[in-house]
Short mmCIF file of C-alpha atoms in Angstrom, two decimals:
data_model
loop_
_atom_site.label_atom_id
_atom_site.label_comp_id
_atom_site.label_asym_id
_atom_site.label_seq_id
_atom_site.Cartn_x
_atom_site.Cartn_y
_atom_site.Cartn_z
CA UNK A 241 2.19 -3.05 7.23
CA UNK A 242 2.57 -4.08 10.85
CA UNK A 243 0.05 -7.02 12.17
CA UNK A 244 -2.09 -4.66 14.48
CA UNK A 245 -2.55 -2.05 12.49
CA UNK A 246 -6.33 -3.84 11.32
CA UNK A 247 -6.40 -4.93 14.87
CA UNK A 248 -5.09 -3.44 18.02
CA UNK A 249 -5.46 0.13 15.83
CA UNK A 250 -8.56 0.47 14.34
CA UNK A 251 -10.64 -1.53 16.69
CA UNK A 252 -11.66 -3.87 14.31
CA UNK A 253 -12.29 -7.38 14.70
CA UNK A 254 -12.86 -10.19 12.79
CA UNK A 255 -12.24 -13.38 11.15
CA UNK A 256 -12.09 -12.32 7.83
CA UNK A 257 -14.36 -14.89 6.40
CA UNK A 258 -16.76 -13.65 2.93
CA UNK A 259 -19.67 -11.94 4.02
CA UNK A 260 -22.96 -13.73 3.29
CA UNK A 261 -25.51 -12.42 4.75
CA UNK A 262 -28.47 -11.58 3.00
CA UNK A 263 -29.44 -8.03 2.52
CA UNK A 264 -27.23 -5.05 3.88
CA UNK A 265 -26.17 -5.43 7.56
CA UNK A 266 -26.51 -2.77 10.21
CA UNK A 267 -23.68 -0.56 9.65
CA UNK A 268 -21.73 1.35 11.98
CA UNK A 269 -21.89 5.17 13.00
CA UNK A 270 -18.08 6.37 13.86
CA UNK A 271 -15.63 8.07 11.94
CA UNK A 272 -13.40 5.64 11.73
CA UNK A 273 -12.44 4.09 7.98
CA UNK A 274 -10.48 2.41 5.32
CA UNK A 275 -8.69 2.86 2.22
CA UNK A 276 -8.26 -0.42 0.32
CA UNK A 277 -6.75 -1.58 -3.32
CA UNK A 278 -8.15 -5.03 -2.81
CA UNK A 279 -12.08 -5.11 -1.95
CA UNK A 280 -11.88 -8.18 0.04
CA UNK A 281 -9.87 -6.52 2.27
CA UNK A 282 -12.63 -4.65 3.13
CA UNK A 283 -14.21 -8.02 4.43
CA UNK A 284 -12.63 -7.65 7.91
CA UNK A 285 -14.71 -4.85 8.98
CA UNK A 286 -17.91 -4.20 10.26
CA UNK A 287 -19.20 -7.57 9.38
CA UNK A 288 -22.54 -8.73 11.30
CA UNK A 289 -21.47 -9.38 14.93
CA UNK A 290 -18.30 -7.49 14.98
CA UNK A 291 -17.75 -5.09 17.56
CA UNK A 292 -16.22 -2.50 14.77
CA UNK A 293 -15.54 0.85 14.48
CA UNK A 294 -15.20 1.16 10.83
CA UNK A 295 -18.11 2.64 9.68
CA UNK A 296 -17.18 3.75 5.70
CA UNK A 297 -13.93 2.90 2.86
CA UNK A 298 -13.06 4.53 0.15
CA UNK A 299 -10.54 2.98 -2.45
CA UNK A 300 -9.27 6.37 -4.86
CA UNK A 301 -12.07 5.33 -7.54
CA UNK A 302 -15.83 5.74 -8.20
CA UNK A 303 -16.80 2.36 -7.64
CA UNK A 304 -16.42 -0.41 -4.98
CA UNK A 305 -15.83 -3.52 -6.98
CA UNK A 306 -17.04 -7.14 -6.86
CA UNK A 307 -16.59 -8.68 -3.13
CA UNK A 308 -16.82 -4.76 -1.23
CA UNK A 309 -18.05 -5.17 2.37
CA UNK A 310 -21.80 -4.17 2.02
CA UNK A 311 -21.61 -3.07 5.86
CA UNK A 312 -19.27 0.05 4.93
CA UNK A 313 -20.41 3.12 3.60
CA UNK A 314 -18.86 3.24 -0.16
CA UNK A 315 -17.59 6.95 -0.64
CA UNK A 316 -16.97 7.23 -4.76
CA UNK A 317 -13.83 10.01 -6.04
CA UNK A 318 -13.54 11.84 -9.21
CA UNK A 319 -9.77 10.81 -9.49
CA UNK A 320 -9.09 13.34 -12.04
CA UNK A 321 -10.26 15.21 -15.06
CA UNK A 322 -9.39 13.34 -17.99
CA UNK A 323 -11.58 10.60 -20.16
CA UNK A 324 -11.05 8.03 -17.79
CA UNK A 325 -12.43 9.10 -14.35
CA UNK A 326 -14.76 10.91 -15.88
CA UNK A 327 -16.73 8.16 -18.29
CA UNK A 328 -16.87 6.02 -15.48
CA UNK A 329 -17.64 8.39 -13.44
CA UNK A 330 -20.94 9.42 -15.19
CA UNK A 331 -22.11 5.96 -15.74
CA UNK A 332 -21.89 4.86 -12.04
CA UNK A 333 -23.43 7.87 -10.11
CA UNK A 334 -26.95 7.45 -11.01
CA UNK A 335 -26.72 3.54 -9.70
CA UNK A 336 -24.36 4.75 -6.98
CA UNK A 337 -26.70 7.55 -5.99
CA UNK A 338 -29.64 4.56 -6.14
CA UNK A 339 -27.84 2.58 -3.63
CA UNK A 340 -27.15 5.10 -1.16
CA UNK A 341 -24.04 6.64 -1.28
CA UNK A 342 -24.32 10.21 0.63
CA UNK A 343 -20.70 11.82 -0.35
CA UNK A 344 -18.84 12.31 -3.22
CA UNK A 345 -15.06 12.77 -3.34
CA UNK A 346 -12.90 15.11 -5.29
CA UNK A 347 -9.67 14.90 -7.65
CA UNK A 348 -6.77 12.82 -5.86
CA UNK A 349 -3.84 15.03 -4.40
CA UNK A 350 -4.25 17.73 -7.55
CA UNK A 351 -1.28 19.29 -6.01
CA UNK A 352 0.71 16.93 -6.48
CA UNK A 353 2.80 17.08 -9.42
CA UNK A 354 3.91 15.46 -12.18
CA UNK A 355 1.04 12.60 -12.33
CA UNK A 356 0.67 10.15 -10.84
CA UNK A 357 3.95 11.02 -8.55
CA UNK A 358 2.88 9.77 -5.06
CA UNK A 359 -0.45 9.23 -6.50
CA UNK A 360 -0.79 12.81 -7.28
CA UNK A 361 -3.15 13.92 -9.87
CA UNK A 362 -1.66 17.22 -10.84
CA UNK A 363 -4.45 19.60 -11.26
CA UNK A 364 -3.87 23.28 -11.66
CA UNK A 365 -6.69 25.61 -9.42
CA UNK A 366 -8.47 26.43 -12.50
CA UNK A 367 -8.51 23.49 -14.21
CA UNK A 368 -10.06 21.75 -11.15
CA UNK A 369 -12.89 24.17 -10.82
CA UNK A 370 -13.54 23.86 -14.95
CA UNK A 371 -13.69 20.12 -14.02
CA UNK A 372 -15.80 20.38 -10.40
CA UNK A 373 -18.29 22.80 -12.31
CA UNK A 374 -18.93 20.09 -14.94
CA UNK A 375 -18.58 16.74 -13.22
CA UNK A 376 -19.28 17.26 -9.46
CA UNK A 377 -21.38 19.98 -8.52
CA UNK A 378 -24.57 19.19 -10.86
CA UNK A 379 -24.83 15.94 -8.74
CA UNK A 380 -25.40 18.34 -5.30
CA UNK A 381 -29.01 17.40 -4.06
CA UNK A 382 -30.45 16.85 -0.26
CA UNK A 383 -28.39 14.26 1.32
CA UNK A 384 -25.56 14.20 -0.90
CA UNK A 385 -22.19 16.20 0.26
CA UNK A 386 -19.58 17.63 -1.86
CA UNK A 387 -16.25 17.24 -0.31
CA UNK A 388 -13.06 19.12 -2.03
CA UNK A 389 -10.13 18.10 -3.87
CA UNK A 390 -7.72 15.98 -1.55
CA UNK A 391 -4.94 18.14 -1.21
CA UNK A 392 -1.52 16.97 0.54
CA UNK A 393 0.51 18.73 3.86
CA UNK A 394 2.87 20.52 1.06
CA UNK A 395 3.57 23.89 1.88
CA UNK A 396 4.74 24.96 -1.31
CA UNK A 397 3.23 28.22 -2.70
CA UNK A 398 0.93 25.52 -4.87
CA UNK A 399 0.59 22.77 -2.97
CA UNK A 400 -1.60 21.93 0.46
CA UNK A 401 -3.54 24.05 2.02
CA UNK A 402 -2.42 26.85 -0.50
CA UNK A 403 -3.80 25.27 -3.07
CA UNK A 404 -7.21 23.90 -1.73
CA UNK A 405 -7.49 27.96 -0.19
CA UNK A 406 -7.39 28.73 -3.72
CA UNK A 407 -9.66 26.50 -5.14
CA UNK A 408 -12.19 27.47 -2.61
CA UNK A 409 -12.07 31.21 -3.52
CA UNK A 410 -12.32 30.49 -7.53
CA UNK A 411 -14.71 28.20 -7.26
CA UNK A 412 -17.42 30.95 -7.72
CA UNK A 413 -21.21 29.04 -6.91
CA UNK A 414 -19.63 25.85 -6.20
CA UNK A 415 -20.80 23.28 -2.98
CA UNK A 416 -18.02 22.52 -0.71
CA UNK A 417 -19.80 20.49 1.91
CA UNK A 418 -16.42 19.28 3.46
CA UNK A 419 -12.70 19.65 2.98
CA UNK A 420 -10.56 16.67 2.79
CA UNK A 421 -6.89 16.85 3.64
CA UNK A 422 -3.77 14.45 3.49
CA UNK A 423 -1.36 13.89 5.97
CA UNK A 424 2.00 12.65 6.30
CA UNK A 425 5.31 12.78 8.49
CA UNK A 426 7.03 11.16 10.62
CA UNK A 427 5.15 9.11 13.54
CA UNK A 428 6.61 11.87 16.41
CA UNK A 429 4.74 14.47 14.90
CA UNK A 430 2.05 14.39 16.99
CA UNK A 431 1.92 18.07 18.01
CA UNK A 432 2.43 19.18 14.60
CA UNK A 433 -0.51 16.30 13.63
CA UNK A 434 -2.99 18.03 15.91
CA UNK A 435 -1.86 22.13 14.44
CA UNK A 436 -2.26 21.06 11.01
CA UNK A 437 -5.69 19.86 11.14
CA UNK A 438 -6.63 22.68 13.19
CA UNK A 439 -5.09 25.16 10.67
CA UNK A 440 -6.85 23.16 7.28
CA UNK A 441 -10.06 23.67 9.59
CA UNK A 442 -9.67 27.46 9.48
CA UNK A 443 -8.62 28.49 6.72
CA UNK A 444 -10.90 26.59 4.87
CA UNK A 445 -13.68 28.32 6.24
CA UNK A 446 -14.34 26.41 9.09
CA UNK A 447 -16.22 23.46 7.27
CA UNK A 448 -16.09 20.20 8.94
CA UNK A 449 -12.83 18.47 7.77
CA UNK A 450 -12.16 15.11 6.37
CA UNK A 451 -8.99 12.86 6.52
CA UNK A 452 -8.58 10.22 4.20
CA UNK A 453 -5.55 9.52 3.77
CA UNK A 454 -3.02 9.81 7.06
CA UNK A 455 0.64 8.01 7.57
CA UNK A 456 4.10 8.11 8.26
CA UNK A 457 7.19 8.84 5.80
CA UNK A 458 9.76 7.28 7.97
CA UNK A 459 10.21 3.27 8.84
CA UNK A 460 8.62 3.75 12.44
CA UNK A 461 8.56 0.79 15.06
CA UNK A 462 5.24 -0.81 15.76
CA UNK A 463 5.61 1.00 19.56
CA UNK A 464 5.94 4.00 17.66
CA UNK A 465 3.19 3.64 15.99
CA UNK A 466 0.87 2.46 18.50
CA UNK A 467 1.89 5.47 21.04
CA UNK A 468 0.47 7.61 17.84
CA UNK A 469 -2.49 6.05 17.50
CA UNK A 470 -3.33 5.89 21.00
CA UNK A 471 -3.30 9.88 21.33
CA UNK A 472 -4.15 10.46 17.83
CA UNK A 473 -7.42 8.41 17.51
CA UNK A 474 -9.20 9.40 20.15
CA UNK A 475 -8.21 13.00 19.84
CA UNK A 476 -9.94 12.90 16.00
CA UNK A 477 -13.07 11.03 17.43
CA UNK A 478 -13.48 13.33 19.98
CA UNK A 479 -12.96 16.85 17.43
CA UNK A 480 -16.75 18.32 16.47
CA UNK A 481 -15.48 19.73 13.53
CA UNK A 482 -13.98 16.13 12.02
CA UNK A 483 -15.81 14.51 10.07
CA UNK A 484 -14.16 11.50 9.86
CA UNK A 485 -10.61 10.16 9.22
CA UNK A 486 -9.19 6.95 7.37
CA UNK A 487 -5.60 5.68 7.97
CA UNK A 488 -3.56 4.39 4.97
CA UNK A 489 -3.28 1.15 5.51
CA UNK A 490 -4.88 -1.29 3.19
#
């Protein structure tokens, strides 16, 4: 990971010491996030007196762990369908739901096959909506949003936006709040950055869209990367119809 990326990039500073404030500290309001493995990674943002604009992290499971930053918005996911997303899954929500959390997050990449290949969870369309149907959508109430399945920029006949266009059709009396998409190519692609998110925006209905997961598949320079960011950033703030958007990089 280049130096700036939790810098220059994302706007956020900080010194990275533990948080220790009592109680939970204003939070921030942009779109702006995180995905982390480690939650003390999640210390550098958003901490009392920081001029951040990370507002919310996610970490591809349904629980923040011991030493999460209390000044991000925790988003939970449903990684997948078998025994263990789901038990966990049904223990934490009611004490997840008690603290706050206001989203809930769909299956990992379920077009993405075999398991676990690229962190894929390899869901077929109708298995997904068996498992939304049981697991998700009874937790729908005021203030909590449903957003979809994570789906990657395939364009195979089942993967991407073929398969979350799919999954929105069969999903017969199913919430879909938001759509969440992945994205990743190389760190040129800006044109081809801005058409896809336009095209996951229509043809899932217009909802507002989500992106959670965003990168590059080549070995780009750290000038490379900044002149993306630069144009790219700003250009998802400044959408309506984003929600919000998380680069990979923790």
């Amino acid at each position: 990971m280049h130096p700036f990326l939790t810098t220059a990039i994302l706007a956020a500073a900080g010194s990275g010491v533990a948080y220790a404030a009592q109680g939970i500290p204003a939070r921030n309001h942009g779109k702006r996030g995180v995905s982390y493995n480690a939650p003390e990674y999640s210390m550098f943002f958003s901490l009392a007196g920081q001029n951040s604009k990370i507002s919310w992290a996610w970490n591809w499971d349904s629980w923040p762990h011991d030493g999460y930053n209390p000044a991000l918005d925790f988003v939970p996911m449903l990684w997948d369908d078998t025994a263990t997303s789901t038990g966990p899954w049904a223990q934490r929500m009611p004490e997840l739901l008690k603290y706050g959390t206001n989203s809930l997050y769909g299956f990992n990449e379920p077009d993405m096959c075999p398991k676990g290949a690229g962190g894929g969870s390899c869901i077929p369309v109708s298995q997904a909506v068996q498992a939304w149907q049981q697991y998700i959508q009874p937790l729908k109430r005021d203030g909590i949003a449903l957003v979809s399945p994570f789906v990657t920029n395939g364009v195979e006949p089942n993967m991407g936006l073929n398969w979350l266009t799919a999954f929105i059709e069969q999903c017969k009396g199913c919430t879909i709040d938001r759509v969440q998409v992945h994205w990743y190519s190389q760190s040129g692609q800006i044109k081809y950055f801005k058409e896809y998110m336009q095209k996951a925006y229509e043809a899932a209905g217009r909802r507002p869209l989500e992106i959670s997961e965003w990168g590059f598949d080549n070995n780009p320079s750290e000038e490379e990367i900044k002149t993306f960011f630069r144009e790219i950033l700003p250009w998802m703030d400044s959408q309506d119809w984003i929600y919000r958007h998380a680069y990979l990089a923790l």
